[in-house]
Amino acid sequence: MTTPEVLKYTQETGDFARMLDGIPYASFIGLQCDRFGDDLIFRLPPKDANLGNPILPAVHGGVIGGFMEMAAAIYLMMSQETLRMPKIVDFSLDYLRAGLNREIFAECHLTRQGNRVANVMITAWQKSRSQPIATARAHFLLDDKET
């Protein structure tokens, strides 16, 4: 399937497996996505290869950041019906708690969209949404044409 066909299939069925299999980093860390109506919830199941501190055990901060950045890009791609991965301009991440070796969830919200740039807020949690382990802000370029 071509990229536009995979995107159309994902939008119509809500099955993200084909799309995520086509993104090497998403496959490597085990990123998963579920649709609930118009909402997307991203999941990162426990995986020993994602650990940064095996003594706690805790997920590596870079894996958490990568998971949140990928979640924001996929969220934006699905909400904008873009046929390619949006280009990241800036990503700012605040770690609030250790991400223990259990499932991590993430939720994205489009906070601002202009003609060329979109801002997305990402929250990641484990036990409860009210106790996030990290929050992030991502800015994406929607139109990568040279000016």
PDB file of N, CA, C and O in Angstrom, residues 71-121:
ATOM      1  N   ALA A  71       3.804  10.571  18.967  1.00  0.00           N
ATOM      2  CA  ALA A  71       2.357  10.679  19.212  1.00  0.00           C
ATOM      3  C   ALA A  71       1.828  11.995  18.658  1.00  0.00           C
ATOM      4  O   ALA A  71       0.787  12.029  17.993  1.00  0.00           O
ATOM      5  N   ALA A  72       2.548  13.089  18.905  1.00  0.00           N
ATOM      6  CA  ALA A  72       2.109  14.399  18.414  1.00  0.00           C
ATOM      7  C   ALA A  72       2.100  14.450  16.892  1.00  0.00           C
ATOM      8  O   ALA A  72       1.159  14.976  16.285  1.00  0.00           O
ATOM      9  N   ALA A  73       3.119  13.895  16.264  1.00  0.00           N
ATOM     10  CA  ALA A  73       3.191  13.912  14.797  1.00  0.00           C
ATOM     11  C   ALA A  73       2.063  13.081  14.186  1.00  0.00           C
ATOM     12  O   ALA A  73       1.409  13.511  13.224  1.00  0.00           O
ATOM     13  N   ILE A  74       1.810  11.907  14.739  1.00  0.00           N
ATOM     14  CA  ILE A  74       0.735  11.044  14.220  1.00  0.00           C
ATOM     15  C   ILE A  74      -0.623  11.695  14.463  1.00  0.00           C
ATOM     16  O   ILE A  74      -1.494  11.693  13.593  1.00  0.00           O
ATOM     17  N   TYR A  75      -0.807  12.272  15.645  1.00  0.00           N
ATOM     18  CA  TYR A  75      -2.053  12.977  15.958  1.00  0.00           C
ATOM     19  C   TYR A  75      -2.307  14.091  14.948  1.00  0.00           C
ATOM     20  O   TYR A  75      -3.404  14.224  14.406  1.00  0.00           O
ATOM     21  N   LEU A  76      -1.286  14.885  14.682  1.00  0.00           N
ATOM     22  CA  LEU A  76      -1.435  15.989  13.750  1.00  0.00           C
ATOM     23  C   LEU A  76      -1.708  15.471  12.340  1.00  0.00           C
ATOM     24  O   LEU A  76      -2.572  15.987  11.636  1.00  0.00           O
ATOM     25  N   MET A  77      -1.011  14.429  11.947  1.00  0.00           N
ATOM     26  CA  MET A  77      -1.219  13.854  10.625  1.00  0.00           C
ATOM     27  C   MET A  77      -2.646  13.345  10.475  1.00  0.00           C
ATOM     28  O   MET A  77      -3.284  13.556   9.445  1.00  0.00           O
ATOM     29  N   MET A  78      -3.177  12.711  11.502  1.00  0.00           N
ATOM     30  CA  MET A  78      -4.546  12.191  11.437  1.00  0.00           C
ATOM     31  C   MET A  78      -5.574  13.326  11.473  1.00  0.00           C
ATOM     32  O   MET A  78      -6.584  13.269  10.798  1.00  0.00           O
ATOM     33  N   SER A  79      -5.327  14.357  12.254  1.00  0.00           N
ATOM     34  CA  SER A  79      -6.305  15.444  12.356  1.00  0.00           C
ATOM     35  C   SER A  79      -6.269  16.366  11.146  1.00  0.00           C
ATOM     36  O   SER A  79      -7.270  17.006  10.836  1.00  0.00           O
ATOM     37  N   GLN A  80      -5.141  16.434  10.451  1.00  0.00           N
ATOM     38  CA  GLN A  80      -5.012  17.313   9.300  1.00  0.00           C
ATOM     39  C   GLN A  80      -5.190  16.572   7.979  1.00  0.00           C
ATOM     40  O   GLN A  80      -5.187  17.173   6.931  1.00  0.00           O
ATOM     41  N   GLU A  81      -5.300  15.259   8.043  1.00  0.00           N
ATOM     42  CA  GLU A  81      -5.406  14.420   6.855  1.00  0.00           C
ATOM     43  C   GLU A  81      -4.232  14.670   5.905  1.00  0.00           C
ATOM     44  O   GLU A  81      -4.360  14.657   4.691  1.00  0.00           O
ATOM     45  N   THR A  82      -3.062  14.886   6.492  1.00  0.00           N
ATOM     46  CA  THR A  82      -1.844  15.090   5.727  1.00  0.00           C
ATOM     47  C   THR A  82      -1.339  13.755   5.225  1.00  0.00           C
ATOM     48  O   THR A  82      -1.449  12.752   5.918  1.00  0.00           O
ATOM     49  N   LEU A  83      -0.781  13.749   4.042  1.00  0.00           N
ATOM     50  CA  LEU A  83      -0.313  12.499   3.455  1.00  0.00           C
ATOM     51  C   LEU A  83       1.138  12.195   3.793  1.00  0.00           C
ATOM     52  O   LEU A  83       1.708  11.244   3.298  1.00  0.00           O
ATOM     53  N   ARG A  84       1.756  13.006   4.643  1.00  0.00           N
ATOM     54  CA  ARG A  84       3.131  12.730   5.065  1.00  0.00           C
ATOM     55  C   ARG A  84       3.318  13.189   6.506  1.00  0.00           C
ATOM     56  O   ARG A  84       2.522  13.952   7.044  1.00  0.00           O
ATOM     57  N   MET A  85       4.395  12.720   7.112  1.00  0.00           N
ATOM     58  CA  MET A  85       4.713  13.061   8.495  1.00  0.00           C
ATOM     59  C   MET A  85       5.042  14.554   8.567  1.00  0.00           C
ATOM     60  O   MET A  85       5.852  15.045   7.793  1.00  0.00           O
ATOM     61  N   PRO A  86       4.385  15.308   9.479  1.00  0.00           N
ATOM     62  CA  PRO A  86       4.700  16.735   9.598  1.00  0.00           C
ATOM     63  C   PRO A  86       6.140  16.925  10.087  1.00  0.00           C
ATOM     64  O   PRO A  86       6.689  16.065  10.778  1.00  0.00           O
ATOM     65  N   LYS A  87       6.718  18.034   9.733  1.00  0.00           N
ATOM     66  CA  LYS A  87       8.119  18.325  10.059  1.00  0.00           C
ATOM     67  C   LYS A  87       8.193  19.030  11.414  1.00  0.00           C
ATOM     68  O   LYS A  87       7.579  20.080  11.607  1.00  0.00           O
ATOM     69  N   ILE A  88       8.953  18.462  12.346  1.00  0.00           N
ATOM     70  CA  ILE A  88       9.092  19.050  13.678  1.00  0.00           C
ATOM     71  C   ILE A  88       9.978  20.293  13.604  1.00  0.00           C
ATOM     72  O   ILE A  88      10.998  20.289  12.935  1.00  0.00           O
ATOM     73  N   VAL A  89       9.538  21.359  14.274  1.00  0.00           N
ATOM     74  CA  VAL A  89      10.312  22.593  14.334  1.00  0.00           C
ATOM     75  C   VAL A  89      10.935  22.732  15.718  1.00  0.00           C
ATOM     76  O   VAL A  89      12.104  23.071  15.854  1.00  0.00           O
ATOM     77  N   ASP A  90      10.142  22.455  16.756  1.00  0.00           N
ATOM     78  CA  ASP A  90      10.602  22.637  18.127  1.00  0.00           C
ATOM     79  C   ASP A  90       9.861  21.650  19.022  1.00  0.00           C
ATOM     80  O   ASP A  90       8.680  21.369  18.798  1.00  0.00           O
ATOM     81  N   PHE A  91      10.563  21.135  20.030  1.00  0.00           N
ATOM     82  CA  PHE A  91       9.950  20.206  20.972  1.00  0.00           C
ATOM     83  C   PHE A  91      10.496  20.513  22.349  1.00  0.00           C
ATOM     84  O   PHE A  91      11.713  20.510  22.565  1.00  0.00           O
ATOM     85  N   SER A  92       9.608  20.812  23.274  1.00  0.00           N
ATOM     86  CA  SER A  92      10.001  21.141  24.642  1.00  0.00           C
ATOM     87  C   SER A  92       9.315  20.169  25.591  1.00  0.00           C
ATOM     88  O   SER A  92       8.092  20.028  25.563  1.00  0.00           O
ATOM     89  N   LEU A  93      10.101  19.505  26.444  1.00  0.00           N
ATOM     90  CA  LEU A  93       9.599  18.414  27.283  1.00  0.00           C
ATOM     91  C   LEU A  93       9.909  18.680  28.746  1.00  0.00           C
ATOM     92  O   LEU A  93      11.022  19.088  29.089  1.00  0.00           O
ATOM     93  N   ASP A  94       8.924  18.469  29.603  1.00  0.00           N
ATOM     94  CA  ASP A  94       9.102  18.574  31.049  1.00  0.00           C
ATOM     95  C   ASP A  94       8.847  17.209  31.664  1.00  0.00           C
ATOM     96  O   ASP A  94       7.738  16.675  31.553  1.00  0.00           O
ATOM     97  N   TYR A  95       9.870  16.639  32.301  1.00  0.00           N
ATOM     98  CA  TYR A  95       9.717  15.363  33.018  1.00  0.00           C
ATOM     99  C   TYR A  95       9.214  15.680  34.422  1.00  0.00           C
ATOM    100  O   TYR A  95       9.791  16.500  35.128  1.00  0.00           O
ATOM    101  N   LEU A  96       8.123  15.031  34.831  1.00  0.00           N
ATOM    102  CA  LEU A  96       7.516  15.320  36.133  1.00  0.00           C
ATOM    103  C   LEU A  96       7.690  14.195  37.134  1.00  0.00           C
ATOM    104  O   LEU A  96       7.769  14.433  38.329  1.00  0.00           O
ATOM    105  N   ARG A  97       7.719  12.951  36.668  1.00  0.00           N
ATOM    106  CA  ARG A  97       7.866  11.765  37.504  1.00  0.00           C
ATOM    107  C   ARG A  97       8.620  10.707  36.713  1.00  0.00           C
ATOM    108  O   ARG A  97       8.656  10.758  35.489  1.00  0.00           O
ATOM    109  N   ALA A  98       9.152   9.725  37.416  1.00  0.00           N
ATOM    110  CA  ALA A  98       9.803   8.600  36.739  1.00  0.00           C
ATOM    111  C   ALA A  98       8.747   7.788  35.997  1.00  0.00           C
ATOM    112  O   ALA A  98       7.659   7.541  36.519  1.00  0.00           O
ATOM    113  N   GLY A  99       9.063   7.399  34.789  1.00  0.00           N
ATOM    114  CA  GLY A  99       8.188   6.519  34.007  1.00  0.00           C
ATOM    115  C   GLY A  99       8.566   5.085  34.312  1.00  0.00           C
ATOM    116  O   GLY A  99       9.532   4.561  33.754  1.00  0.00           O
ATOM    117  N   LEU A 100       7.841   4.460  35.220  1.00  0.00           N
ATOM    118  CA  LEU A 100       8.171   3.100  35.627  1.00  0.00           C
ATOM    119  C   LEU A 100       7.866   2.106  34.514  1.00  0.00           C
ATOM    120  O   LEU A 100       7.187   2.443  33.545  1.00  0.00           O
ATOM    121  N   ASN A 101       8.375   0.901  34.643  1.00  0.00           N
ATOM    122  CA  ASN A 101       8.229  -0.104  33.584  1.00  0.00           C
ATOM    123  C   ASN A 101       6.826  -0.697  33.588  1.00  0.00           C
ATOM    124  O   ASN A 101       6.610  -1.855  33.910  1.00  0.00           O
ATOM    125  N   ARG A 102       5.883   0.138  33.237  1.00  0.00           N
ATOM    126  CA  ARG A 102       4.496  -0.260  33.019  1.00  0.00           C
ATOM    127  C   ARG A 102       3.967   0.577  31.863  1.00  0.00           C
ATOM    128  O   ARG A 102       4.651   1.472  31.393  1.00  0.00           O
ATOM    129  N   GLU A 103       2.763   0.286  31.410  1.00  0.00           N
ATOM    130  CA  GLU A 103       2.229   0.969  30.241  1.00  0.00           C
ATOM    131  C   GLU A 103       2.155   2.479  30.456  1.00  0.00           C
ATOM    132  O   GLU A 103       1.753   2.955  31.513  1.00  0.00           O
ATOM    133  N   ILE A 104       2.572   3.211  29.423  1.00  0.00           N
ATOM    134  CA  ILE A 104       2.511   4.674  29.426  1.00  0.00           C
ATOM    135  C   ILE A 104       1.463   5.090  28.393  1.00  0.00           C
ATOM    136  O   ILE A 104       1.411   4.537  27.297  1.00  0.00           O
ATOM    137  N   PHE A 105       0.646   6.060  28.749  1.00  0.00           N
ATOM    138  CA  PHE A 105      -0.386   6.581  27.866  1.00  0.00           C
ATOM    139  C   PHE A 105      -0.046   8.031  27.507  1.00  0.00           C
ATOM    140  O   PHE A 105       0.576   8.729  28.305  1.00  0.00           O
ATOM    141  N   ALA A 106      -0.485   8.477  26.356  1.00  0.00           N
ATOM    142  CA  ALA A 106      -0.299   9.880  25.968  1.00  0.00           C
ATOM    143  C   ALA A 106      -1.527  10.358  25.225  1.00  0.00           C
ATOM    144  O   ALA A 106      -2.181   9.604  24.505  1.00  0.00           O
ATOM    145  N   GLU A 107      -1.804  11.640  25.426  1.00  0.00           N
ATOM    146  CA  GLU A 107      -2.941  12.291  24.782  1.00  0.00           C
ATOM    147  C   GLU A 107      -2.444  13.622  24.221  1.00  0.00           C
ATOM    148  O   GLU A 107      -1.635  14.298  24.856  1.00  0.00           O
ATOM    149  N   CYS A 108      -2.918  13.987  23.054  1.00  0.00           N
ATOM    150  CA  CYS A 108      -2.482  15.213  22.382  1.00  0.00           C
ATOM    151  C   CYS A 108      -3.660  16.158  22.181  1.00  0.00           C
ATOM    152  O   CYS A 108      -4.794  15.709  22.004  1.00  0.00           O
ATOM    153  N   HIS A 109      -3.362  17.452  22.190  1.00  0.00           N
ATOM    154  CA  HIS A 109      -4.363  18.486  21.918  1.00  0.00           C
ATOM    155  C   HIS A 109      -3.737  19.535  21.016  1.00  0.00           C
ATOM    156  O   HIS A 109      -2.637  20.021  21.300  1.00  0.00           O
ATOM    157  N   LEU A 110      -4.439  19.874  19.958  1.00  0.00           N
ATOM    158  CA  LEU A 110      -4.000  20.940  19.066  1.00  0.00           C
ATOM    159  C   LEU A 110      -4.302  22.259  19.761  1.00  0.00           C
ATOM    160  O   LEU A 110      -5.456  22.575  20.039  1.00  0.00           O
ATOM    161  N   THR A 111      -3.268  23.026  20.088  1.00  0.00           N
ATOM    162  CA  THR A 111      -3.483  24.277  20.819  1.00  0.00           C
ATOM    163  C   THR A 111      -3.557  25.483  19.905  1.00  0.00           C
ATOM    164  O   THR A 111      -4.192  26.472  20.244  1.00  0.00           O
ATOM    165  N   ARG A 112      -2.888  25.393  18.749  1.00  0.00           N
ATOM    166  CA  ARG A 112      -2.948  26.510  17.803  1.00  0.00           C
ATOM    167  C   ARG A 112      -2.552  25.992  16.429  1.00  0.00           C
ATOM    168  O   ARG A 112      -1.633  25.205  16.297  1.00  0.00           O
ATOM    169  N   GLN A 113      -3.248  26.483  15.428  1.00  0.00           N
ATOM    170  CA  GLN A 113      -2.889  26.131  14.067  1.00  0.00           C
ATOM    171  C   GLN A 113      -2.969  27.349  13.183  1.00  0.00           C
ATOM    172  O   GLN A 113      -3.988  28.033  13.146  1.00  0.00           O
ATOM    173  N   GLY A 114      -1.890  27.612  12.499  1.00  0.00           N
ATOM    174  CA  GLY A 114      -1.870  28.679  11.506  1.00  0.00           C
ATOM    175  C   GLY A 114      -1.824  28.056  10.124  1.00  0.00           C
ATOM    176  O   GLY A 114      -2.092  26.863   9.950  1.00  0.00           O
ATOM    177  N   ASN A 115      -1.473  28.858   9.135  1.00  0.00           N
ATOM    178  CA  ASN A 115      -1.379  28.344   7.774  1.00  0.00           C
ATOM    179  C   ASN A 115      -0.170  27.436   7.581  1.00  0.00           C
ATOM    180  O   ASN A 115      -0.208  26.514   6.784  1.00  0.00           O
ATOM    181  N   ARG A 116       0.905  27.717   8.325  1.00  0.00           N
ATOM    182  CA  ARG A 116       2.134  26.960   8.123  1.00  0.00           C
ATOM    183  C   ARG A 116       2.620  26.219   9.359  1.00  0.00           C
ATOM    184  O   ARG A 116       3.439  25.317   9.237  1.00  0.00           O
ATOM    185  N   VAL A 117       2.161  26.613  10.537  1.00  0.00           N
ATOM    186  CA  VAL A 117       2.669  26.021  11.779  1.00  0.00           C
ATOM    187  C   VAL A 117       1.511  25.571  12.664  1.00  0.00           C
ATOM    188  O   VAL A 117       0.486  26.228  12.726  1.00  0.00           O
ATOM    189  N   ALA A 118       1.708  24.425  13.319  1.00  0.00           N
ATOM    190  CA  ALA A 118       0.720  23.928  14.285  1.00  0.00           C
ATOM    191  C   ALA A 118       1.433  23.655  15.607  1.00  0.00           C
ATOM    192  O   ALA A 118       2.579  23.190  15.622  1.00  0.00           O
ATOM    193  N   ASN A 119       0.765  23.948  16.715  1.00  0.00           N
ATOM    194  CA  ASN A 119       1.287  23.691  18.054  1.00  0.00           C
ATOM    195  C   ASN A 119       0.445  22.601  18.701  1.00  0.00           C
ATOM    196  O   ASN A 119      -0.780  22.680  18.695  1.00  0.00           O
ATOM    197  N   VAL A 120       1.117  21.608  19.268  1.00  0.00           N
ATOM    198  CA  VAL A 120       0.438  20.478  19.899  1.00  0.00           C
ATOM    199  C   VAL A 120       0.952  20.337  21.323  1.00  0.00           C
ATOM    200  O   VAL A 120       2.159  20.399  21.566  1.00  0.00           O
ATOM    201  N   MET A 121       0.039  20.130  22.266  1.00  0.00           N
ATOM    202  CA  MET A 121       0.365  19.868  23.667  1.00  0.00           C
ATOM    203  C   MET A 121       0.195  18.372  23.909  1.00  0.00           C
ATOM    204  O   MET A 121      -0.829  17.801  23.515  1.00  0.00           O
TER     205      MET A 121
END
